[in-house]
Each structure stands twice: as C-alpha cells, then as structure tokens.
Tab-separated table of C-alpha atoms in Angstrom:
chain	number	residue	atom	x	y	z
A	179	UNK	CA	-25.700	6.679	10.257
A	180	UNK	CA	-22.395	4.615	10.362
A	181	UNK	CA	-19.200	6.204	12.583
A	182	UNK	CA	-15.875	6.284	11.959
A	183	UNK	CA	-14.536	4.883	15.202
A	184	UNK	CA	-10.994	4.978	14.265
A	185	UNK	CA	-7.641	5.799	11.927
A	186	UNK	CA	-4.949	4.535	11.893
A	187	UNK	CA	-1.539	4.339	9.870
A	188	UNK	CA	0.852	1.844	9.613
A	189	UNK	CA	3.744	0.609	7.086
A	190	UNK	CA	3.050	-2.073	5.099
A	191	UNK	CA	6.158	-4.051	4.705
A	192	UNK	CA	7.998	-6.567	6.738
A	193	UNK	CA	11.174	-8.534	4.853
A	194	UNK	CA	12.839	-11.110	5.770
A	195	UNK	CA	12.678	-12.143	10.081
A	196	UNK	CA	16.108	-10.835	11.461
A	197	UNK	CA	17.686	-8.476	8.328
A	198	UNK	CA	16.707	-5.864	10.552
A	199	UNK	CA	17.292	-6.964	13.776
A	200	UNK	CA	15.697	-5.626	16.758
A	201	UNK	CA	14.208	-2.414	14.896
A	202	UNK	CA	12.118	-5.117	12.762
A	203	UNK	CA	11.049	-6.914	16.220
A	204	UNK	CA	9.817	-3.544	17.245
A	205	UNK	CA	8.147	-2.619	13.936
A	206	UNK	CA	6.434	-5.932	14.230
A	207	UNK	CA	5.640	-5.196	17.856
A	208	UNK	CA	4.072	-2.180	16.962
A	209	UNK	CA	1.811	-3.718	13.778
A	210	UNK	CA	0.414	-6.569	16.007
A	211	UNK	CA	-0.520	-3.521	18.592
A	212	UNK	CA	-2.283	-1.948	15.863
A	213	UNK	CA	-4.019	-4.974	14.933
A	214	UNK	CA	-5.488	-5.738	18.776
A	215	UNK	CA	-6.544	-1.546	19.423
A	216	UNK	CA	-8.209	-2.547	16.100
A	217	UNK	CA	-9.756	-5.463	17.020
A	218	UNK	CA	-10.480	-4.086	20.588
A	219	UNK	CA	-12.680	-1.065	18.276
A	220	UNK	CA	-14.952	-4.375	17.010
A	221	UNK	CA	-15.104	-2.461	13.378
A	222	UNK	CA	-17.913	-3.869	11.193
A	223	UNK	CA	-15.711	-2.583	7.744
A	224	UNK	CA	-11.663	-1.933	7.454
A	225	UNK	CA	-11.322	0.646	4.891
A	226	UNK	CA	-7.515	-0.154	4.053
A	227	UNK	CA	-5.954	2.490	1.740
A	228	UNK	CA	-2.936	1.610	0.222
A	229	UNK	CA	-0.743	1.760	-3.279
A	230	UNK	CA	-1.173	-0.676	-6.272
A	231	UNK	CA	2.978	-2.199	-6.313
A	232	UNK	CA	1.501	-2.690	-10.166
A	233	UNK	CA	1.213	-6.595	-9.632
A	234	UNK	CA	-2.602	-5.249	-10.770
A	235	UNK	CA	-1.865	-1.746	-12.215
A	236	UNK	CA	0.346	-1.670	-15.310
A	237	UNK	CA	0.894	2.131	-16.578
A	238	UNK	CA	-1.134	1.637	-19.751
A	239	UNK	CA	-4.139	3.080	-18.108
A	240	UNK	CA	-3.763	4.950	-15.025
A	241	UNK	CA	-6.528	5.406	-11.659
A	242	UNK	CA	-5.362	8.081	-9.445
A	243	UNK	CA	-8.101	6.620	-6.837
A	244	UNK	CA	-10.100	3.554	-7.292
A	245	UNK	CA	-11.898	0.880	-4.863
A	246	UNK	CA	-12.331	-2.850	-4.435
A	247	UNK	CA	-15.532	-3.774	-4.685
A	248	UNK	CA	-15.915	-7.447	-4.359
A	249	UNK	CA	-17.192	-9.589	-1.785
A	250	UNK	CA	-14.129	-11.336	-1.239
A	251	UNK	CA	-10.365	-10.497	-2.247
A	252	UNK	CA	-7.794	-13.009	-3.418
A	253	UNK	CA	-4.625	-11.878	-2.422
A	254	UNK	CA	-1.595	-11.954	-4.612
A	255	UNK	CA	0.996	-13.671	-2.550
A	256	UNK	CA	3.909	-11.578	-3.236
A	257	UNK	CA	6.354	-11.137	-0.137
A	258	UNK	CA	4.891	-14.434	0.416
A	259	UNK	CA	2.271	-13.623	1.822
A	260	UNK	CA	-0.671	-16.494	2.453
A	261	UNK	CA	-3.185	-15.950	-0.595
A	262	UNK	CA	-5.995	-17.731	0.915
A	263	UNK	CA	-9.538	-14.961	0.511
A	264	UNK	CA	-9.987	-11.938	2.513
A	265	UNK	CA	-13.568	-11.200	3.443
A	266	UNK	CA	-14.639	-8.170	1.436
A	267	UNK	CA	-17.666	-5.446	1.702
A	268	UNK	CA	-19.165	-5.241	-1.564
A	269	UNK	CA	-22.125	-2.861	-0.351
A	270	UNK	CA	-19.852	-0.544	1.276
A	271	UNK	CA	-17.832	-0.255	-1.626
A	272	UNK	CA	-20.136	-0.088	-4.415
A	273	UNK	CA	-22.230	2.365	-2.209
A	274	UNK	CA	-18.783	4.847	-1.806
A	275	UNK	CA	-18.575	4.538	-5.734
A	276	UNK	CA	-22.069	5.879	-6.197
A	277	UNK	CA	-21.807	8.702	-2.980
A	278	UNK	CA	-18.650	10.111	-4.928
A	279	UNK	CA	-20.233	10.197	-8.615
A	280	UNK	CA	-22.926	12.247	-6.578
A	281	UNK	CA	-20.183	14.006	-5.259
A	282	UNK	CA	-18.457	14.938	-8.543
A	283	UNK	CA	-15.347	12.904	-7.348
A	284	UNK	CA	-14.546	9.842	-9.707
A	285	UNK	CA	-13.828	6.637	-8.291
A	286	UNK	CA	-12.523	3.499	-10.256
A	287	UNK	CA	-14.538	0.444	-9.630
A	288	UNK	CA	-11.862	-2.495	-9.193
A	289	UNK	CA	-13.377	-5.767	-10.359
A	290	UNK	CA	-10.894	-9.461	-9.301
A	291	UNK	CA	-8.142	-6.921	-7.890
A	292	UNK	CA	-5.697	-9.045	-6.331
A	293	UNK	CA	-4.311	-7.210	-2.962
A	294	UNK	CA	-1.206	-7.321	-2.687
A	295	UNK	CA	0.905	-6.755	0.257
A	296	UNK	CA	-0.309	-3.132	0.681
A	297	UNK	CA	-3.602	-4.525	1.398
A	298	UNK	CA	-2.752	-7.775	2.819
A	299	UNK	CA	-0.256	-7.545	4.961
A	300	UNK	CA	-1.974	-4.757	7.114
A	301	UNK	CA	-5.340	-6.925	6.901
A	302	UNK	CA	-3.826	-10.332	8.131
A	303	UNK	CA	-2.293	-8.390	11.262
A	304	UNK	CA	-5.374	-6.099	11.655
A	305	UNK	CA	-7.610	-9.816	11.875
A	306	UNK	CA	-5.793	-13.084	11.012
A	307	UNK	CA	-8.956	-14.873	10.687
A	308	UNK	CA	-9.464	-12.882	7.482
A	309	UNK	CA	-13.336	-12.844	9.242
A	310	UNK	CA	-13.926	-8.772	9.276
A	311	UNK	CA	-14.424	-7.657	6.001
A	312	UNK	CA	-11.934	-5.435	4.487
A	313	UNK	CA	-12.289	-2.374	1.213
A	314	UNK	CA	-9.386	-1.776	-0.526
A	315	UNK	CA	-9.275	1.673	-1.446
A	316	UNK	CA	-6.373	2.126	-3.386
A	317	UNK	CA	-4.401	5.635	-4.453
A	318	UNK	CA	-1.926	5.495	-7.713
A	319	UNK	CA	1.674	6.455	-6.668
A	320	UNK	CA	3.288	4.814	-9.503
A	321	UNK	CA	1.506	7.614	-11.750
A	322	UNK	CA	3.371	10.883	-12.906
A	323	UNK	CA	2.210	12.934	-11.811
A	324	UNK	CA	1.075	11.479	-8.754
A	325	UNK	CA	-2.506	12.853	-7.338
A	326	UNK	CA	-1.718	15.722	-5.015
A	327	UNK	CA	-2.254	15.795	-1.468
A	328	UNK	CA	-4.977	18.002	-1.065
A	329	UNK	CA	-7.284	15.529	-3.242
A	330	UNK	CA	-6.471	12.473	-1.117
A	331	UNK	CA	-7.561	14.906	1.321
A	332	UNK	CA	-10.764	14.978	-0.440
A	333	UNK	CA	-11.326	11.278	-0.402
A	334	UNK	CA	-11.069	11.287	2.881
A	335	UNK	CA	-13.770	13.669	3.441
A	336	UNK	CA	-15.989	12.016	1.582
A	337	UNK	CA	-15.484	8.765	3.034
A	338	UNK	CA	-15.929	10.126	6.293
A	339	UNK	CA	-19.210	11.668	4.473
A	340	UNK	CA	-20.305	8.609	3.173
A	341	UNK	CA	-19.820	6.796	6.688
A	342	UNK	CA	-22.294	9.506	8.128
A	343	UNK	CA	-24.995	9.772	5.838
A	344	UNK	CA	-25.070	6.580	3.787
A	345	UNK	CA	-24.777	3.687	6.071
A	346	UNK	CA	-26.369	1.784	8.569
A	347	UNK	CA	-26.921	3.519	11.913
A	348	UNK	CA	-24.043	1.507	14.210
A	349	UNK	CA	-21.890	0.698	11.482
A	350	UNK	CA	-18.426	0.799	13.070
A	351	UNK	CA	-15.448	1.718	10.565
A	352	UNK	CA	-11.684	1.845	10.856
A	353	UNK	CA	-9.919	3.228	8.263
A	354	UNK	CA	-6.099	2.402	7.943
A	355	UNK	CA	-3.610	4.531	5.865
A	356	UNK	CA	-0.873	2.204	5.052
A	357	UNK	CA	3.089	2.209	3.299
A	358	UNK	CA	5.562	5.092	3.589
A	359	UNK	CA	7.080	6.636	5.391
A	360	UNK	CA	10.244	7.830	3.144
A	361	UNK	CA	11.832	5.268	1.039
A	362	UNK	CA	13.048	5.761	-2.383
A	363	UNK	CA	12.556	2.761	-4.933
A	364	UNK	CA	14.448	2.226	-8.137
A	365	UNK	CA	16.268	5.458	-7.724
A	366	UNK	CA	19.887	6.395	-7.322
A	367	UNK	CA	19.001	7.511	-3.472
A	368	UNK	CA	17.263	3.960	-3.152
A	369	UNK	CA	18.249	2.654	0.738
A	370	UNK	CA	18.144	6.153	1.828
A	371	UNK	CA	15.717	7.206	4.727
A	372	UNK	CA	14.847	10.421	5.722
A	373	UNK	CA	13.418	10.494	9.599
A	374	UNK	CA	12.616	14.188	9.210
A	375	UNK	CA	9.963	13.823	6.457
A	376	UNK	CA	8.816	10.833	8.638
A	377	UNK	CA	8.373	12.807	11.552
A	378	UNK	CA	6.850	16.017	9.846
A	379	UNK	CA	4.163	14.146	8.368
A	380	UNK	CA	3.491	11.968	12.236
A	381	UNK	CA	3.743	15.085	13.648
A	382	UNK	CA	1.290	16.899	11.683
A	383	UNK	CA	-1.027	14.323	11.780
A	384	UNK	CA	-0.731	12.850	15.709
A	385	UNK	CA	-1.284	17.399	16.407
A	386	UNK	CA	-4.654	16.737	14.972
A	387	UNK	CA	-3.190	19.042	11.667
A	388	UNK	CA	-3.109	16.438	9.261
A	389	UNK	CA	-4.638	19.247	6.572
A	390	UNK	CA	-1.288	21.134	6.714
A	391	UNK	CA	0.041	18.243	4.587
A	392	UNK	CA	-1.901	19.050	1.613
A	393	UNK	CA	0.326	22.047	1.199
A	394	UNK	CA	3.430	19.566	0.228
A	395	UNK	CA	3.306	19.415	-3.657
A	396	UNK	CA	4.424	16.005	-5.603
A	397	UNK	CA	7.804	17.230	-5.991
A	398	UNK	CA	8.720	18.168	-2.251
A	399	UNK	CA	7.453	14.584	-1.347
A	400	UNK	CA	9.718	12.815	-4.118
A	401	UNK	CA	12.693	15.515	-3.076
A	402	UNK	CA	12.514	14.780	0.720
A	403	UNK	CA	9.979	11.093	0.810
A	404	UNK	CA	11.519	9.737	-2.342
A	405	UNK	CA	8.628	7.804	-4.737
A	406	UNK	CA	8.291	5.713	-2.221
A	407	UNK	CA	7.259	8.375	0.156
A	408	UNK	CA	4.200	9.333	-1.903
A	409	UNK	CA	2.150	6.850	0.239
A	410	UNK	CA	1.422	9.146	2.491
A	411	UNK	CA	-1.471	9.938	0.220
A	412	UNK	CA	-2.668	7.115	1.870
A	413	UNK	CA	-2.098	8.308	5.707
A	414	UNK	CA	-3.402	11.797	4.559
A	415	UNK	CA	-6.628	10.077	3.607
A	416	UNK	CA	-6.974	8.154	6.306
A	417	UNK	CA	-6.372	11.461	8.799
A	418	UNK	CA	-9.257	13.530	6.771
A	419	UNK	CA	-11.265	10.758	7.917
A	420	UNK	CA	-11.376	12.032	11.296
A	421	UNK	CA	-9.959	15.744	10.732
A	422	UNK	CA	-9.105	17.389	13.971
A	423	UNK	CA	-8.432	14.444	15.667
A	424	UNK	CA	-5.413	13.614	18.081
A	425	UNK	CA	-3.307	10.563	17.606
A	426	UNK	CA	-0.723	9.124	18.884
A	427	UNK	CA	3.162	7.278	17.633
A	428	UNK	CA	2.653	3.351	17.898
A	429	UNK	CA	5.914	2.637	16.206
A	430	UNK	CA	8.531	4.807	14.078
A	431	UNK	CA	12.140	3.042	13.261
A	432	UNK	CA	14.481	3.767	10.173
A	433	UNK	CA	15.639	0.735	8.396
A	434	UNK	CA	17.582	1.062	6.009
A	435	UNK	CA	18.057	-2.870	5.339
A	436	UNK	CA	14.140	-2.599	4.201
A	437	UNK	CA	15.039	0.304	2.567
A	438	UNK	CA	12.407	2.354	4.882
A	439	UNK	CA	11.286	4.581	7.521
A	440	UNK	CA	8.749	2.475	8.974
A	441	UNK	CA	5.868	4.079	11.109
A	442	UNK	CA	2.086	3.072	12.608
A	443	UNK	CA	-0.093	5.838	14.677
A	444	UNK	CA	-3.249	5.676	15.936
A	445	UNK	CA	-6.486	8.271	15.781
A	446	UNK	CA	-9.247	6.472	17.493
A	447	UNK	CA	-12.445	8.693	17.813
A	448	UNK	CA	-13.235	10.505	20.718
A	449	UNK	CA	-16.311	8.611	22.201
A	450	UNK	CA	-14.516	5.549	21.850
A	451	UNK	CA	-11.465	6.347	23.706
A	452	UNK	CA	-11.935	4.377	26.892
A	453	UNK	CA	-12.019	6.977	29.016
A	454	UNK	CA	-14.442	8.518	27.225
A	455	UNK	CA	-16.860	5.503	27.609
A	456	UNK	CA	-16.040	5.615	31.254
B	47	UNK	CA	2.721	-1.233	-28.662
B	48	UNK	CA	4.404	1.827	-27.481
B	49	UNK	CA	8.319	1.895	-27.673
B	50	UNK	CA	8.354	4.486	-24.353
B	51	UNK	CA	6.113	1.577	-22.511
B	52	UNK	CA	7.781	-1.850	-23.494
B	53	UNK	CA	10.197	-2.680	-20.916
B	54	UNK	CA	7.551	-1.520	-18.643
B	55	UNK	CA	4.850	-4.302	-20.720
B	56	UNK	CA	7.236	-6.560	-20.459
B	57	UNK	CA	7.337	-6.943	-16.313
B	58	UNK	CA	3.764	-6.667	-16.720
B	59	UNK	CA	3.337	-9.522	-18.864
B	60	UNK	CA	5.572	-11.920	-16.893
B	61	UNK	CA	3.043	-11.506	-14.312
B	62	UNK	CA	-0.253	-11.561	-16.368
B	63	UNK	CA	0.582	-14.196	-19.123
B	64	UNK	CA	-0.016	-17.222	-17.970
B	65	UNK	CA	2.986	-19.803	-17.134
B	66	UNK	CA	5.235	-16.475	-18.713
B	67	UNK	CA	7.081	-15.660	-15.554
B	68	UNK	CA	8.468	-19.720	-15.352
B	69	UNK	CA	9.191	-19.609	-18.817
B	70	UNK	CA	11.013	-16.155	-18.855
B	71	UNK	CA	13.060	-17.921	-14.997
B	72	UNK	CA	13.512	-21.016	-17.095
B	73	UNK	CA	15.224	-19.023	-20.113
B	74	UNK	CA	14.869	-15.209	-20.047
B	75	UNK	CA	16.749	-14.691	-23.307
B	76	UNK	CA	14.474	-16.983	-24.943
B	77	UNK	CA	11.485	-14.929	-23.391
B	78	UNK	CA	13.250	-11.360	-24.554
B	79	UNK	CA	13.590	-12.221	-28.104
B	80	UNK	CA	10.210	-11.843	-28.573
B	81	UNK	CA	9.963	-8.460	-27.872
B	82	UNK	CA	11.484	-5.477	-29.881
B	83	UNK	CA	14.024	-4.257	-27.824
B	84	UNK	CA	16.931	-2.560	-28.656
B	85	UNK	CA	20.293	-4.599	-27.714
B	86	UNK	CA	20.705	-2.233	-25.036
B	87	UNK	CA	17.546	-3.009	-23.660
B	88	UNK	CA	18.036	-6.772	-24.057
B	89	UNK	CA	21.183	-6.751	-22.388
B	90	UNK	CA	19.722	-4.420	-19.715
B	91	UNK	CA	16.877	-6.306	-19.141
B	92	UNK	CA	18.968	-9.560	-19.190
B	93	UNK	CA	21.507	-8.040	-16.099
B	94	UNK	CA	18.352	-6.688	-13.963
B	95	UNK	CA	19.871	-4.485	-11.894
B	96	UNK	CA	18.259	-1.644	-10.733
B	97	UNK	CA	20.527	0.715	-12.493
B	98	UNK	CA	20.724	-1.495	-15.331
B	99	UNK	CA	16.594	-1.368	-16.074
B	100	UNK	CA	16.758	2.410	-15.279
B	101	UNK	CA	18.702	2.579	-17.988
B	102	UNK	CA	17.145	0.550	-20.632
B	103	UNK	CA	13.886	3.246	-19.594
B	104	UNK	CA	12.083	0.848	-17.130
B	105	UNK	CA	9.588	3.058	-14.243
B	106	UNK	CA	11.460	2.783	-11.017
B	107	UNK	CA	8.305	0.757	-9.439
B	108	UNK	CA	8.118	-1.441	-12.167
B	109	UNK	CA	12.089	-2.554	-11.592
B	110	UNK	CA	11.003	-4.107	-7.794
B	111	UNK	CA	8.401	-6.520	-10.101
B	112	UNK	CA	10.766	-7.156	-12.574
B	113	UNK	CA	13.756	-7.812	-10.549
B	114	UNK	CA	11.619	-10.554	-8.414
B	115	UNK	CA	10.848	-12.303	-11.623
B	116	UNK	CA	14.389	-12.299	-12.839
B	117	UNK	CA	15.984	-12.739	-9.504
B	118	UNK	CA	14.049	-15.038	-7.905
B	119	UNK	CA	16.383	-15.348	-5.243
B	120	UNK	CA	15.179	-11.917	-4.035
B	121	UNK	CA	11.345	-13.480	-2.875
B	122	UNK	CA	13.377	-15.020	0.258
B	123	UNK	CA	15.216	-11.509	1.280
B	124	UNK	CA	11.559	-9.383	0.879
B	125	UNK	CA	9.765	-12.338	2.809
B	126	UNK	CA	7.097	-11.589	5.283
B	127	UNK	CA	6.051	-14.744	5.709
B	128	UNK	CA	8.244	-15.279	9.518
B	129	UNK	CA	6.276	-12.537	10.804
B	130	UNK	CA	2.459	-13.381	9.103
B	131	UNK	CA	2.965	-17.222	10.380
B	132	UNK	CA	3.554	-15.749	14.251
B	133	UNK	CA	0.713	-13.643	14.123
B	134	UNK	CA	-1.981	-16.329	12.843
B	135	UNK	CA	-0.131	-18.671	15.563
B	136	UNK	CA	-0.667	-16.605	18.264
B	137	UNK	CA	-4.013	-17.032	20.335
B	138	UNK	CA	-6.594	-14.513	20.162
C-alpha cells in the first residue's frame, strides 16, 4: 500500500525575470519553497496535474483527462524552458490507466507527450536534477465544455484509491495541482485578475473543504476565473487526493504583467507533518 | 478539413509540420496561401493580434500558440528561463 504524503498547488508560469518586479521575486520565492517541502517529503512518484497549452492537444480530438505514461518525458521547450528528459513512471501510470477502466472512469493513455511548461516548469523547481520521476496527468481546459469540477474531483479520488490499494507498500507520492489561479487568455478581459476567485478557491481548499468547489459550474469559473481559471480542475484534483486535509498559503500575488493571479499551497499528510513524526 | 477548425489547424500545424513554423517566420503569407481562408482570415491571421485571430474564429488558447509563432519576439517577454537557470544553479 503506497501513501499519499502530500498536495500541493502551485502556478505554473514565470515570464520574463523583472516584468513583474518584486511580486515575481516572491512568486519565485514561494515555487522554490514548494520545491524543497517537496523534496524534504523524499516522494518516490510526482503526480503533476496540469493543462495541455495544445503544443500536444489540437481540438480535433478532445481528452477531458488523460495520463503520461512513458518512462521518460521530453519536454517541449516553450517559455524556454530546458528540454533535456524528465524521469517518468511508466508503472505508475499505466497501472492508474488500468485501476480507472476497473473503475468505470476513462483515462487517455498519452504516448511521446511532450510536457510543456505546465508540467515542466513545476517539475524542474520541484527536483532540478530531473532524478524523481514525474506522471503527467493532464485535464483538458481548452475543451468546451470543459470537464466539470465535481469529476476532477473524481480523479482525485481514485488516484488517492489507486495509491492505497495498488502500489507498493512505502511508496511515497506527492501530487501537485498546477496553473490558475484567474487569468483570462485570448479574451476581451485578457490582463484582468480577479483575487476573490483566487482566494475562494485557497480558501476552500487550505479549510480542508476543497469538495465545496465542485459546486462551481464551467460557466461561474469562466465568468469570475476567466478560461484561464479553469485550471483549478487541476488544484481540485490534487485536494481530493487528500480530502479533509488542512493546508496552508505558500504564495498568492496578482500580476497583471503575467496576466495572472499566481498562487502555491501546501497539504502535506498528517503523519508526515513534522510534528507529527515527533 | 473543417472550415469551423482551420485557423485553429493552422497554429497546430506550424508546430507539428516539420521545419513549418521557420518557413511560415521566414514568409507567413507564403505559408497562408496554402490554406483556404477567407481574405478576412488571411489578413487576420497575417496581423496576429489577439483580437485580430478572435475574429478570423481562432479558440482563444490556440491565439497564445499562434501569436508565438508569428511574433517571435514574444518567446523573450513569456521567458522562464532567468528563473529555471537560478534554481538548477543553486546548491542542493
């Protein structure tokens, strides 16, 4: 039986060093702290759940969820972003595949996916060694309509499921919702950033009520998230991982020169809280 | 090909065809002409703004793909690179 020893969200962007002054130095701050609690958690699999920016994805055929399953990952490059191979987990994922046919949930199998900086940027902060193997597990937001909440809910629960019953007793996984929080992209709104929405959706989430979510529908998220904010799919995932569970605010800024309200919490399981361990 | 879907096959080709995207930054008119689009579209397409390629029917997501292709300039703004090169600098 593998655990789930923590969750954690985080944005997924970073653009150009100084356009956004100190509130990018502090967003930055806040990813690399991410990336050490991660480390510190010595997780055997980083399950990283992001959005396809359609550098893979075009919108002839469309996934709502779907999962990397190779052993290693070339990465894209865009944002310029190194592309040098990200160590993968191709038992994991081709084991979740099979747990959710059993489980009447489809799954797309993703063969040569290219991450791109949904994936990698989270997974070069998270371990810059590109050593600890990573699953991209990826949720369609470009898609209309866009999967509702209360299924990425689902995913999450079976994940979590999967972690228990299906893998190796020690197994220690961190799953990481990334992207969001509000942005709107290729809109007339686009550069507008809406810190309520952001801090509705930390709130509900760091109070251990991340299930509360999947009562937004598609159309409050675009109205008050934008498109963009439709990756918190991806953060609601990650929180059904480990439902009930406390978290805390790493990082939350508004930027509106990145066109984004940029936020990273952290869920790490109870009996791996330090003072837990004590 | 579906008329509702080509400016959105278009972005997608530039980035799945090989050596299209240099040859669409090298000459993008020349690159166009090859696909059905109304002159609307063309000129759309050709301008790459995001207004512009809402107009001519392109998916909002798709525009941030397309408008890196046709604007290179843009890869320097959205660069993460600064930040990724201080993290695998810093000692672990």
């Amino acid at each position: 039986m593998g655990r789930i020893v923590g969750g954690f969200a985080t944005a997924h962007i970073m653009m150009s060093r100084g356009s956004a002054g100190d509130k990018g130095e502090r967003v930055f701050a806040g990813m690399k702290e991410i990336g050490r609690r991660i480390r510190a958690l010595s997780p055997d699999v980083v399950v990283i759940i992001s959005s396809d920016h359609l550098y893979n994805y075009d919108l002839s055929i469309q996934a709502p969820f779907a999962i990397a399953t190779d052993a290693q990952h070339q990465p894209f490059g865009d944002m310029s972003l190194p592309t040098a191979p990200l160590a993968g987990a191709a038992d994991f994922a081709c084991g979740f595949v099979g747990f959710a046919a059993e489980h009447d949930a489809d799954l797309v199998r993703l063969q040569d996916y290219r991450p791109d900086h949904g994936v990698t940027l989270p997974a070069l902060i998270i371990d810059p060694d590109r050593q600890t193997p990573i699953v991209p597990f990826i949720i369609n937001t470009a898609m209309d309509p866009a999967p509702r909440l209360a299924r990425a809910w689902r995913y999450g629960e079976l994940l979590a499921e999967y972690v228990q019953a299906a893998r190796p007793a020690d197994e220690r996984v961190v799953v990481v919702g990334t992207g969001g929080l509000s942005h709107w992209l290729g809109v007339a709104d686009m550069g507008r950033v809406n810190p309520a929405f952001d801090h509705a959706v930390i709130d509900a989430i760091n109070s251990g009520n991340g299930q509360s979510l999947t009562a937004w529908t598609s159309d409050y998220v675009l109205e008050h998230g934008g498109n963009g904010g439709l990756e918190i799919l991806n953060w609601v995932m990650m929180a059904a991982t480990l439902p009930g569970q406390c978290g805390e605010t790493i990082y939350y800024e508004e930027i509106p020169e990145w066109v984004t309200g940029m936020g990273g919490i952290a869920l790490v399981s109870t009996p791996d809280l330090p003072e837990a361990n004590a | 090909m579906n008329p509702d879907n080509l400016v959105n096959r278009i972005a997608s080709d530039l980035y799945r065809v090989p050596g299209l995207k240099a040859r669409f930054q090298d000459d993008p008119a020349s690159v166009l002409s090859r696909y059905p689009l109304s002159e609307a579209q063309r000129a759309g397409l050709m301008e790459g703004s995001f207004p512009s390629l809402a107009e001519a029917g392109m998916h909002p997501l798709v525009q941030m793909i397309y408008s890196v292709a046709r604007h290179p300039a843009i890869n320097a703004q959205i660069s993460a690179r600064a930040y990724i090169d201080d993290v695998m600098a810093e000692e672990r």
